[in-house]
PDB file of C-alpha atoms in Angstrom:
ATOM      1  CA  UNK A 869      26.130  82.006  82.040  1.00 31.00           C
ATOM      2  CA  UNK A 870      27.703  85.357  82.774  1.00 31.00           C
ATOM      3  CA  UNK A 871      28.350  84.293  86.391  1.00 30.00           C
ATOM      4  CA  UNK A 872      29.883  81.014  85.166  1.00 30.00           C
ATOM      5  CA  UNK A 873      32.185  82.902  82.809  1.00 32.00           C
ATOM      6  CA  UNK A 874      33.378  85.102  85.626  1.00 29.00           C
ATOM      7  CA  UNK A 875      34.032  82.002  87.728  1.00 32.00           C
ATOM      8  CA  UNK A 876      35.989  80.395  84.927  1.00 32.00           C
ATOM      9  CA  UNK A 877      37.949  83.593  84.403  1.00 32.00           C
ATOM     10  CA  UNK A 878      38.633  83.777  88.148  1.00 35.00           C
ATOM     11  CA  UNK A 879      39.792  80.188  88.104  1.00 36.00           C
ATOM     12  CA  UNK A 880      42.049  81.003  85.165  1.00 42.00           C
ATOM     13  CA  UNK A 881      43.578  83.959  86.989  1.00 38.00           C
ATOM     14  CA  UNK A 882      44.127  81.805  90.072  1.00 39.00           C
ATOM     15  CA  UNK A 883      45.756  79.100  87.997  1.00 40.00           C
ATOM     16  CA  UNK A 884      48.072  81.613  86.329  1.00 37.00           C
ATOM     17  CA  UNK A 885      48.958  83.065  89.730  1.00 37.00           C
ATOM     18  CA  UNK A 886      49.720  79.598  91.018  1.00 38.00           C
ATOM     19  CA  UNK A 887      51.944  78.922  88.035  1.00 37.00           C
ATOM     20  CA  UNK A 888      53.754  82.194  88.616  1.00 37.00           C
ATOM     21  CA  UNK A 889      54.311  81.226  92.235  1.00 37.00           C
ATOM     22  CA  UNK A 890      55.741  77.888  91.144  1.00 39.00           C
ATOM     23  CA  UNK A 891      57.973  79.655  88.647  1.00 38.00           C
ATOM     24  CA  UNK A 892      59.208  82.010  91.352  1.00 37.00           C
ATOM     25  CA  UNK A 893      59.894  79.071  93.634  1.00 39.00           C
ATOM     26  CA  UNK A 894      61.837  77.361  90.876  1.00 51.00           C
ATOM     27  CA  UNK A 895      63.833  80.545  90.349  1.00 63.00           C
ATOM     28  CA  UNK A 896      64.776  80.439  94.025  1.00 85.00           C
ATOM     29  CA  UNK A 897      65.908  76.821  93.833  1.00 96.00           C
ATOM     30  CA  UNK A 898      69.641  76.177  93.620  1.00 98.00           C
ATOM     31  CA  UNK A 899      70.306  73.458  91.053  1.00 98.00           C
ATOM     32  CA  UNK A 900      73.467  71.611  92.035  1.00 98.00           C
ATOM     33  CA  UNK A 901      75.234  69.397  89.541  1.00 98.00           C
ATOM     34  CA  UNK A 902      78.210  67.073  89.644  1.00 97.00           C
ATOM     35  CA  UNK A 903      80.448  65.383  87.151  1.00 96.00           C
ATOM     36  CA  UNK A 904      79.800  61.731  86.442  1.00 94.00           C
ATOM     37  CA  UNK A 905      82.085  60.164  89.055  1.00 95.00           C
ATOM     38  CA  UNK A 906      81.809  59.377  92.763  1.00 95.00           C
ATOM     39  CA  UNK A 907      84.107  62.041  94.171  1.00 97.00           C
ATOM     40  CA  UNK A 908      82.291  64.861  92.420  1.00 97.00           C
ATOM     41  CA  UNK A 909      78.959  63.513  93.660  1.00 98.00           C
ATOM     42  CA  UNK A 910      80.283  63.349  97.229  1.00 98.00           C
ATOM     43  CA  UNK A 911      81.341  67.004  97.181  1.00 98.00           C
ATOM     44  CA  UNK A 912      78.161  68.144  95.419  1.00 98.00           C
ATOM     45  CA  UNK A 913      76.194  66.288  98.119  1.00 98.00           C
ATOM     46  CA  UNK A 914      78.060  68.286 100.769  1.00 98.00           C
ATOM     47  CA  UNK A 915      77.038  71.515  99.059  1.00 98.00           C
ATOM     48  CA  UNK A 916      73.414  70.365  98.790  1.00 98.00           C
ATOM     49  CA  UNK A 917      73.141  69.187 102.394  1.00 98.00           C
ATOM     50  CA  UNK A 918      74.475  72.364 104.021  1.00 98.00           C
ATOM     51  CA  UNK A 919      72.295  74.568 101.831  1.00 98.00           C
ATOM     52  CA  UNK A 920      69.181  72.505 102.532  1.00 98.00           C
ATOM     53  CA  UNK A 921      69.978  72.541 106.244  1.00 98.00           C
ATOM     54  CA  UNK A 922      70.136  76.348 106.064  1.00 97.00           C
ATOM     55  CA  UNK A 923      66.698  76.502 104.449  1.00 97.00           C
ATOM     56  CA  UNK A 924      67.532  76.795 100.762  1.00 97.00           C
ATOM     57  CA  UNK A 925      65.575  74.842  98.174  1.00 98.00           C
ATOM     58  CA  UNK A 926      67.936  72.541  96.324  1.00 98.00           C
ATOM     59  CA  UNK A 927      67.576  70.523  93.141  1.00 98.00           C
ATOM     60  CA  UNK A 928      70.138  67.699  93.164  1.00 98.00           C
ATOM     61  CA  UNK A 929      71.192  67.020  89.585  1.00 97.00           C
ATOM     62  CA  UNK A 930      74.127  64.775  90.263  1.00 97.00           C
ATOM     63  CA  UNK A 931      76.173  62.717  87.781  1.00 95.00           C
ATOM     64  CA  UNK A 932      75.211  65.354  85.218  1.00 95.00           C
ATOM     65  CA  UNK A 933      77.934  64.391  82.778  1.00 93.00           C
ATOM     66  CA  UNK A 934      81.424  65.418  81.693  1.00 94.00           C
ATOM     67  CA  UNK A 935      82.777  68.950  81.992  1.00 95.00           C
ATOM     68  CA  UNK A 936      81.617  69.899  78.508  1.00 95.00           C
ATOM     69  CA  UNK A 937      78.044  69.095  79.533  1.00 96.00           C
ATOM     70  CA  UNK A 938      77.840  70.551  83.019  1.00 96.00           C
ATOM     71  CA  UNK A 939      79.764  73.712  82.217  1.00 95.00           C
ATOM     72  CA  UNK A 940      77.425  74.470  79.327  1.00 96.00           C
ATOM     73  CA  UNK A 941      74.519  73.961  81.734  1.00 97.00           C
ATOM     74  CA  UNK A 942      76.112  76.385  84.208  1.00 97.00           C
ATOM     75  CA  UNK A 943      76.543  79.013  81.534  1.00 94.00           C
ATOM     76  CA  UNK A 944      72.966  78.533  80.306  1.00 95.00           C
ATOM     77  CA  UNK A 945      71.460  78.647  83.796  1.00 96.00           C
ATOM     78  CA  UNK A 946      70.288  75.024  83.841  1.00 97.00           C
ATOM     79  CA  UNK A 947      72.689  74.468  86.742  1.00 98.00           C
ATOM     80  CA  UNK A 948      73.645  76.944  89.458  1.00 98.00           C
ATOM     81  CA  UNK A 949      76.486  75.250  91.322  1.00 98.00           C
ATOM     82  CA  UNK A 950      79.089  72.539  90.723  1.00 98.00           C
ATOM     83  CA  UNK A 951      82.315  71.378  92.386  1.00 98.00           C
ATOM     84  CA  UNK A 952      85.268  72.024  90.087  1.00 98.00           C
ATOM     85  CA  UNK A 953      89.002  71.362  89.958  1.00 98.00           C
ATOM     86  CA  UNK A 954      90.915  74.607  89.577  1.00 98.00           C
ATOM     87  CA  UNK A 955      93.654  73.717  87.120  1.00 97.00           C
ATOM     88  CA  UNK A 956      91.581  71.505  84.863  1.00 96.00           C
ATOM     89  CA  UNK A 957      88.833  74.123  84.742  1.00 97.00           C
ATOM     90  CA  UNK A 958      91.342  76.791  83.685  1.00 97.00           C
ATOM     91  CA  UNK A 959      92.691  74.565  80.931  1.00 95.00           C
ATOM     92  CA  UNK A 960      89.169  73.701  79.785  1.00 96.00           C
ATOM     93  CA  UNK A 961      88.171  77.347  79.549  1.00 97.00           C
ATOM     94  CA  UNK A 962      91.365  78.370  77.758  1.00 96.00           C
ATOM     95  CA  UNK A 963      91.462  75.471  75.332  1.00 95.00           C
ATOM     96  CA  UNK A 964      94.517  73.918  76.960  1.00 92.00           C
ATOM     97  CA  UNK A 965      96.679  77.027  76.802  1.00 94.00           C
ATOM     98  CA  UNK A 966      98.850  75.909  79.717  1.00 93.00           C
ATOM     99  CA  UNK A 967      97.835  78.797  81.972  1.00 96.00           C
ATOM    100  CA  UNK A 968      97.224  76.685  85.084  1.00 97.00           C
ATOM    101  CA  UNK A 969     100.266  76.473  87.343  1.00 97.00           C
ATOM    102  CA  UNK A 970     101.259  74.540  90.439  1.00 97.00           C
ATOM    103  CA  UNK A 971     100.512  77.666  92.480  1.00 97.00           C
ATOM    104  CA  UNK A 972      96.993  77.497  93.908  1.00 98.00           C
ATOM    105  CA  UNK A 973      96.645  81.258  94.291  1.00 98.00           C
ATOM    106  CA  UNK A 974      97.663  81.979  90.708  1.00 98.00           C
ATOM    107  CA  UNK A 975      95.478  79.248  89.278  1.00 98.00           C
ATOM    108  CA  UNK A 976      92.403  80.208  91.278  1.00 98.00           C
ATOM    109  CA  UNK A 977      92.863  83.882  90.372  1.00 98.00           C
ATOM    110  CA  UNK A 978      92.936  82.972  86.684  1.00 98.00           C
ATOM    111  CA  UNK A 979      89.881  80.735  87.099  1.00 98.00           C
ATOM    112  CA  UNK A 980      87.981  83.604  88.696  1.00 98.00           C
ATOM    113  CA  UNK A 981      88.791  85.866  85.777  1.00 98.00           C
ATOM    114  CA  UNK A 982      87.629  83.281  83.281  1.00 98.00           C
ATOM    115  CA  UNK A 983      84.351  82.306  84.939  1.00 98.00           C
ATOM    116  CA  UNK A 984      83.421  85.936  85.634  1.00 98.00           C
ATOM    117  CA  UNK A 985      83.057  86.365  81.869  1.00 94.00           C
ATOM    118  CA  UNK A 986      80.209  83.827  82.033  1.00 94.00           C
ATOM    119  CA  UNK A 987      78.405  85.294  85.053  1.00 96.00           C
ATOM    120  CA  UNK A 988      79.965  82.743  87.384  1.00 98.00           C
ATOM    121  CA  UNK A 989      81.923  82.995  90.633  1.00 98.00           C
ATOM    122  CA  UNK A 990      84.651  80.672  91.920  1.00 98.00           C
ATOM    123  CA  UNK A 991      84.549  80.686  95.715  1.00 98.00           C
ATOM    124  CA  UNK A 992      87.270  79.606  98.164  1.00 98.00           C
ATOM    125  CA  UNK A 993      89.284  76.511  97.194  1.00 98.00           C
ATOM    126  CA  UNK A 994      89.661  73.541  99.501  1.00 98.00           C
ATOM    127  CA  UNK A 995      93.064  72.211 100.444  1.00 98.00           C
ATOM    128  CA  UNK A 996      91.870  68.963  98.871  1.00 98.00           C
ATOM    129  CA  UNK A 997      93.313  68.330  95.431  1.00 97.00           C
ATOM    130  CA  UNK A 998      92.682  65.577  92.933  1.00 97.00           C
ATOM    131  CA  UNK A 999      95.634  65.714  90.573  1.00 97.00           C
ATOM    132  CA  UNK A1000      98.189  63.488  88.910  1.00 97.00           C
ATOM    133  CA  UNK A1001     100.733  61.943  91.233  1.00 98.00           C
ATOM    134  CA  UNK A1002     103.554  59.495  90.585  1.00 98.00           C
ATOM    135  CA  UNK A1003     103.427  56.649  93.070  1.00 98.00           C
ATOM    136  CA  UNK A1004     105.835  53.906  94.124  1.00 98.00           C
ATOM    137  CA  UNK A1005     105.526  51.102  96.629  1.00 98.00           C
ATOM    138  CA  UNK A1006     107.080  51.567 100.057  1.00 98.00           C
ATOM    139  CA  UNK A1007     109.683  48.928  99.147  1.00 98.00           C
ATOM    140  CA  UNK A1008     110.720  50.779  95.989  1.00 98.00           C
ATOM    141  CA  UNK A1009     110.874  54.067  97.856  1.00 98.00           C
ATOM    142  CA  UNK A1010     113.142  52.565 100.502  1.00 98.00           C
ATOM    143  CA  UNK A1011     115.355  50.760  97.979  1.00 98.00           C
ATOM    144  CA  UNK A1012     116.020  53.824  95.847  1.00 98.00           C
ATOM    145  CA  UNK A1013     115.619  56.584  98.438  1.00 98.00           C
ATOM    146  CA  UNK A1014     112.561  58.101  96.766  1.00 98.00           C
ATOM    147  CA  UNK A1015     110.399  60.816  98.308  1.00 98.00           C
ATOM    148  CA  UNK A1016     110.153  63.353  95.458  1.00 98.00           C
ATOM    149  CA  UNK A1017     109.822  63.076  91.694  1.00 98.00           C
ATOM    150  CA  UNK A1018     113.294  64.575  91.244  1.00 98.00           C
ATOM    151  CA  UNK A1019     114.718  61.541  93.076  1.00 98.00           C
ATOM    152  CA  UNK A1020     113.773  59.444  90.044  1.00 98.00           C
ATOM    153  CA  UNK A1021     116.244  61.188  87.733  1.00 98.00           C
ATOM    154  CA  UNK A1022     119.375  59.205  88.674  1.00 98.00           C
ATOM    155  CA  UNK A1023     117.566  55.842  88.903  1.00 98.00           C
ATOM    156  CA  UNK A1024     114.910  56.086  86.193  1.00 98.00           C
ATOM    157  CA  UNK A1025     116.907  53.817  83.892  1.00 98.00           C
ATOM    158  CA  UNK A1026     116.233  50.949  86.303  1.00 98.00           C
ATOM    159  CA  UNK A1027     112.491  51.546  86.573  1.00 98.00           C
ATOM    160  CA  UNK A1028     109.352  50.993  84.506  1.00 98.00           C
ATOM    161  CA  UNK A1029     106.663  53.678  84.377  1.00 98.00           C
ATOM    162  CA  UNK A1030     103.000  52.725  84.027  1.00 98.00           C
ATOM    163  CA  UNK A1031     100.214  55.075  83.039  1.00 97.00           C
ATOM    164  CA  UNK A1032      97.465  55.808  80.516  1.00 96.00           C
ATOM    165  CA  UNK A1033      98.222  54.986  76.879  1.00 96.00           C
ATOM    166  CA  UNK A1034      98.426  58.683  75.984  1.00 96.00           C
ATOM    167  CA  UNK A1035     101.093  59.353  78.652  1.00 96.00           C
ATOM    168  CA  UNK A1036     104.043  59.474  76.199  1.00 96.00           C
ATOM    169  CA  UNK A1037     102.392  62.365  74.315  1.00 94.00           C
ATOM    170  CA  UNK A1038     101.151  64.361  77.337  1.00 92.00           C
ATOM    171  CA  UNK A1039     103.045  67.305  78.870  1.00 93.00           C
ATOM    172  CA  UNK A1040     101.878  66.356  82.374  1.00 95.00           C
ATOM    173  CA  UNK A1041     103.092  62.777  81.971  1.00 96.00           C
ATOM    174  CA  UNK A1042     106.139  61.371  80.198  1.00 97.00           C
ATOM    175  CA  UNK A1043     106.996  64.522  78.228  1.00 96.00           C
ATOM    176  CA  UNK A1044     106.921  66.599  81.414  1.00 96.00           C
ATOM    177  CA  UNK A1045     108.948  64.057  83.349  1.00 98.00           C
ATOM    178  CA  UNK A1046     111.619  64.270  80.676  1.00 97.00           C
ATOM    179  CA  UNK A1047     111.572  68.031  80.160  1.00 97.00           C
ATOM    180  CA  UNK A1048     111.080  69.216  83.757  1.00 97.00           C
ATOM    181  CA  UNK A1049     112.941  66.475  85.618  1.00 98.00           C
ATOM    182  CA  UNK A1050     115.228  64.913  83.020  1.00 98.00           C
ATOM    183  CA  UNK A1051     113.942  61.427  83.815  1.00 98.00           C
ATOM    184  CA  UNK A1052     114.435  58.596  81.308  1.00 97.00           C
ATOM    185  CA  UNK A1053     112.741  55.329  82.261  1.00 98.00           C
ATOM    186  CA  UNK A1054     113.790  51.828  81.247  1.00 98.00           C
ATOM    187  CA  UNK A1055     110.343  51.277  79.734  1.00 98.00           C
ATOM    188  CA  UNK A1056     106.768  52.535  79.671  1.00 98.00           C
ATOM    189  CA  UNK A1057     103.747  50.267  80.111  1.00 98.00           C
ATOM    190  CA  UNK A1058     100.391  51.548  78.771  1.00 98.00           C
ATOM    191  CA  UNK A1059      97.689  50.811  81.357  1.00 98.00           C
ATOM    192  CA  UNK A1060      94.551  52.820  82.230  1.00 96.00           C
ATOM    193  CA  UNK A1061      93.923  56.340  83.536  1.00 93.00           C
ATOM    194  CA  UNK A1062      94.723  55.821  87.201  1.00 95.00           C
ATOM    195  CA  UNK A1063      92.276  52.972  87.602  1.00 94.00           C
ATOM    196  CA  UNK A1064      92.213  49.324  88.621  1.00 96.00           C
ATOM    197  CA  UNK A1065      94.624  48.187  85.912  1.00 98.00           C
ATOM    198  CA  UNK A1066      97.296  50.648  87.021  1.00 98.00           C
ATOM    199  CA  UNK A1067      96.742  49.829  90.690  1.00 98.00           C
ATOM    200  CA  UNK A1068      97.053  46.111  89.960  1.00 98.00           C
ATOM    201  CA  UNK A1069     100.216  46.607  87.914  1.00 98.00           C
ATOM    202  CA  UNK A1070     101.934  48.546  90.701  1.00 98.00           C
ATOM    203  CA  UNK A1071     100.770  46.106  93.355  1.00 98.00           C
ATOM    204  CA  UNK A1072     101.935  43.133  91.294  1.00 98.00           C
ATOM    205  CA  UNK A1073     105.335  44.587  90.463  1.00 98.00           C
ATOM    206  CA  UNK A1074     104.662  44.881  86.718  1.00 98.00           C
ATOM    207  CA  UNK A1075     105.588  48.575  86.935  1.00 98.00           C
ATOM    208  CA  UNK A1076     107.762  50.428  89.431  1.00 98.00           C
ATOM    209  CA  UNK A1077     106.237  53.901  89.119  1.00 98.00           C
ATOM    210  CA  UNK A1078     102.552  54.498  88.428  1.00 98.00           C
ATOM    211  CA  UNK A1079     100.524  57.557  87.512  1.00 98.00           C
ATOM    212  CA  UNK A1080      97.567  57.728  89.893  1.00 98.00           C
ATOM    213  CA  UNK A1081      95.439  60.520  91.364  1.00 97.00           C
ATOM    214  CA  UNK A1082      96.085  62.103  94.737  1.00 97.00           C
ATOM    215  CA  UNK A1083      92.658  61.145  96.109  1.00 97.00           C
ATOM    216  CA  UNK A1084      93.016  57.466  95.135  1.00 97.00           C
ATOM    217  CA  UNK A1085      92.227  55.376  98.254  1.00 96.00           C
ATOM    218  CA  UNK A1086      94.646  52.603  97.236  1.00 97.00           C
ATOM    219  CA  UNK A1087      97.618  54.852  98.004  1.00 97.00           C
ATOM    220  CA  UNK A1088      96.909  54.993 101.731  1.00 95.00           C
ATOM    221  CA  UNK A1089      95.467  51.480 101.866  1.00 96.00           C
ATOM    222  CA  UNK A1090      98.712  49.982 100.536  1.00 97.00           C
ATOM    223  CA  UNK A1091     101.080  52.372 102.303  1.00 98.00           C
ATOM    224  CA  UNK A1092     102.391  53.514  98.929  1.00 98.00           C
ATOM    225  CA  UNK A1093     104.433  56.672  98.515  1.00 98.00           C
ATOM    226  CA  UNK A1094     103.086  59.536  96.401  1.00 98.00           C
ATOM    227  CA  UNK A1095     106.210  61.356  95.292  1.00 98.00           C
ATOM    228  CA  UNK A1096     106.335  65.097  95.923  1.00 98.00           C
ATOM    229  CA  UNK A1097     106.059  67.083  92.715  1.00 98.00           C
ATOM    230  CA  UNK A1098     109.008  69.268  93.701  1.00 98.00           C
ATOM    231  CA  UNK A1099     109.472  70.599  90.166  1.00 97.00           C
ATOM    232  CA  UNK A1100     105.896  71.889  89.965  1.00 97.00           C
ATOM    233  CA  UNK A1101     104.932  69.843  86.911  1.00 97.00           C
ATOM    234  CA  UNK A1102     101.301  69.303  87.876  1.00 97.00           C
ATOM    235  CA  UNK A1103      98.909  72.262  88.047  1.00 98.00           C
ATOM    236  CA  UNK A1104      96.953  73.014  91.219  1.00 98.00           C
ATOM    237  CA  UNK A1105      93.734  70.996  91.228  1.00 98.00           C
ATOM    238  CA  UNK A1106      92.047  72.237  94.388  1.00 98.00           C
ATOM    239  CA  UNK A1107      88.367  71.410  94.673  1.00 98.00           C
ATOM    240  CA  UNK A1108      86.449  74.667  94.343  1.00 98.00           C
ATOM    241  CA  UNK A1109      82.750  75.608  94.109  1.00 98.00           C
ATOM    242  CA  UNK A1110      81.737  77.418  90.924  1.00 98.00           C
ATOM    243  CA  UNK A1111      78.349  79.092  91.198  1.00 98.00           C
ATOM    244  CA  UNK A1112      76.195  81.361  89.110  1.00 98.00           C
ATOM    245  CA  UNK A1113      76.402  84.927  90.357  1.00 97.00           C
ATOM    246  CA  UNK A1114      72.613  85.248  90.448  1.00 96.00           C
ATOM    247  CA  UNK A1115      72.392  82.230  92.809  1.00 97.00           C
ATOM    248  CA  UNK A1116      74.997  83.574  95.225  1.00 98.00           C
ATOM    249  CA  UNK A1117      74.479  85.498  98.425  1.00 97.00           C
ATOM    250  CA  UNK A1118      76.627  86.012 101.505  1.00 97.00           C
ATOM    251  CA  UNK A1119      75.065  83.097 103.385  1.00 98.00           C
ATOM    252  CA  UNK A1120      75.605  80.681 100.502  1.00 98.00           C
ATOM    253  CA  UNK A1121      79.229  81.776 100.222  1.00 98.00           C
ATOM    254  CA  UNK A1122      79.767  81.338 103.966  1.00 98.00           C
ATOM    255  CA  UNK A1123      78.276  77.829 103.962  1.00 98.00           C
ATOM    256  CA  UNK A1124      80.358  76.649 101.010  1.00 98.00           C
ATOM    257  CA  UNK A1125      83.519  78.307 102.317  1.00 98.00           C
ATOM    258  CA  UNK A1126      83.103  76.385 105.584  1.00 98.00           C
ATOM    259  CA  UNK A1127      83.272  73.111 103.650  1.00 98.00           C
ATOM    260  CA  UNK A1128      86.344  74.261 101.743  1.00 98.00           C
ATOM    261  CA  UNK A1129      88.086  75.203 104.995  1.00 98.00           C
ATOM    262  CA  UNK A1130      87.814  71.628 106.288  1.00 98.00           C
ATOM    263  CA  UNK A1131      88.149  69.403 103.219  1.00 98.00           C
ATOM    264  CA  UNK A1132      91.607  67.873 102.768  1.00 98.00           C
ATOM    265  CA  UNK A1133      93.027  65.489 100.198  1.00 97.00           C
ATOM    266  CA  UNK A1134      93.306  62.758 102.841  1.00 96.00           C
ATOM    267  CA  UNK A1135      89.686  63.168 103.875  1.00 97.00           C
ATOM    268  CA  UNK A1136      88.229  63.080 100.376  1.00 97.00           C
ATOM    269  CA  UNK A1137      90.372  60.013  99.687  1.00 97.00           C
ATOM    270  CA  UNK A1138      88.881  58.317 102.756  1.00 97.00           C
ATOM    271  CA  UNK A1139      85.364  59.258 101.645  1.00 98.00           C
ATOM    272  CA  UNK A1140      86.092  57.845  98.190  1.00 97.00           C
ATOM    273  CA  UNK A1141      87.143  54.594  99.847  1.00 97.00           C
ATOM    274  CA  UNK A1142      83.821  54.322 101.680  1.00 97.00           C
ATOM    275  CA  UNK A1143      81.959  54.595  98.389  1.00 97.00           C
ATOM    276  CA  UNK A1144      84.192  52.469  96.171  1.00 92.00           C
ATOM    277  CA  UNK A1145      85.294  49.774  98.582  1.00 90.00           C
ATOM    278  CA  UNK A1146      82.431  49.604 101.073  1.00 93.00           C
ATOM    279  CA  UNK A1147      79.566  50.390  98.706  1.00 95.00           C
ATOM    280  CA  UNK A1148      78.339  53.355 100.742  1.00 97.00           C
ATOM    281  CA  UNK A1149      76.015  55.902  99.158  1.00 97.00           C
ATOM    282  CA  UNK A1150      77.887  59.119  98.220  1.00 97.00           C
ATOM    283  CA  UNK A1151      75.173  61.332  99.694  1.00 97.00           C
ATOM    284  CA  UNK A1152      75.189  59.444 103.001  1.00 98.00           C
ATOM    285  CA  UNK A1153      78.982  59.616 103.143  1.00 98.00           C
ATOM    286  CA  UNK A1154      78.875  63.359 102.538  1.00 98.00           C
ATOM    287  CA  UNK A1155      76.298  63.997 105.249  1.00 98.00           C
ATOM    288  CA  UNK A1156      78.134  61.857 107.799  1.00 98.00           C
ATOM    289  CA  UNK A1157      81.309  63.846 107.137  1.00 98.00           C
ATOM    290  CA  UNK A1158      79.447  67.133 107.514  1.00 98.00           C
ATOM    291  CA  UNK A1159      78.056  66.022 110.892  1.00 98.00           C
ATOM    292  CA  UNK A1160      81.531  64.987 112.040  1.00 98.00           C
ATOM    293  CA  UNK A1161      82.769  68.437 111.069  1.00 97.00           C
ATOM    294  CA  UNK A1162      79.912  70.196 112.900  1.00 97.00           C
ATOM    295  CA  UNK A1163      78.518  71.579 109.648  1.00 98.00           C
ATOM    296  CA  UNK A1164      75.111  69.887 109.938  1.00 96.00           C
TER     297      UNK A1164
END
C-alpha cells in the first residue's frame, strides 16, 4: 500500500510537471487576432505565417470581433498581436478627440504613446492604408477635370454625393468637405458604408461622387479615380502591427517590419479582390503573397 501511494504521488508530480510544461508552452505561444473582416484576416495571416515559418508557436484567433473586443483582449493578454489602422486606433483610444492627422509620422507617434500605456508596442507602419476616399468615374473625372478633392469645389453644385447615412453629420464626410474644402453638392444620397450599394450607385450613375475605402478592389477594376485628399481631411490609416510588449523580441519585430516594408495599398486591394471576387481563402492569399515577396 505504501509503495502504491508513492507511485500515485509520483504520478501526481509527473502530471503537475506536465501541466506546467503545457502552461509554459502556452505562455510562449503568440496569439494573433484580427478584426471581423477579410482584409484584417489577410494581414493577420501574413503575421502568423512568417512567425510560424521562423519557428514561433502561433495561435490563430482570426475574425475575433470589432475593435472594442479585440483591443480589450490585447490589453488583458488574451491576444498578443493584431493588425491595426493607425488613425482609427488613435481615435478609438482617445475617445474621438481628433488627434489623428493626415501625417503618418505624427499619427503613428501618438499611437505609440497611447498603446505604451497598456503594455503594447506599435511597430513599423506599412505604406498600405485603408481610409476614406472620394471616388468618381473616369468619365466624370475627365468631364470636370477632377484629380483632387479640391477640384470639386467649383463644380460641386452639379454633382450628387453618395455615402453612408451618417455622412452629413460626420467631420470626415460631408461636414469636412464643407469646412475644409468649401464644397456644396447638389444633393446627398444615403447609401451604405463603402459597400455594394455605394459601388452600384456610382457604377449606375445614381451618384457622381462616392465615399469608398482606398483598398476597395472596385476602384481599380472599374478604372475609377480616387481623388487626392490634398486638404488633408482624412487621417493616416496605415496598417500597423500592435503587439504586447511581453510577446515582442527583436526577431519578431524584424519579421513583421519586413511585411510592412512591402505592403502597399494597391497590393492589399488586389489581395482583397482575390478573396471577395474569386472566393479565395484569406490565409492562402496571404501565404501566396509572402512567397512572392520572398518572405516565406
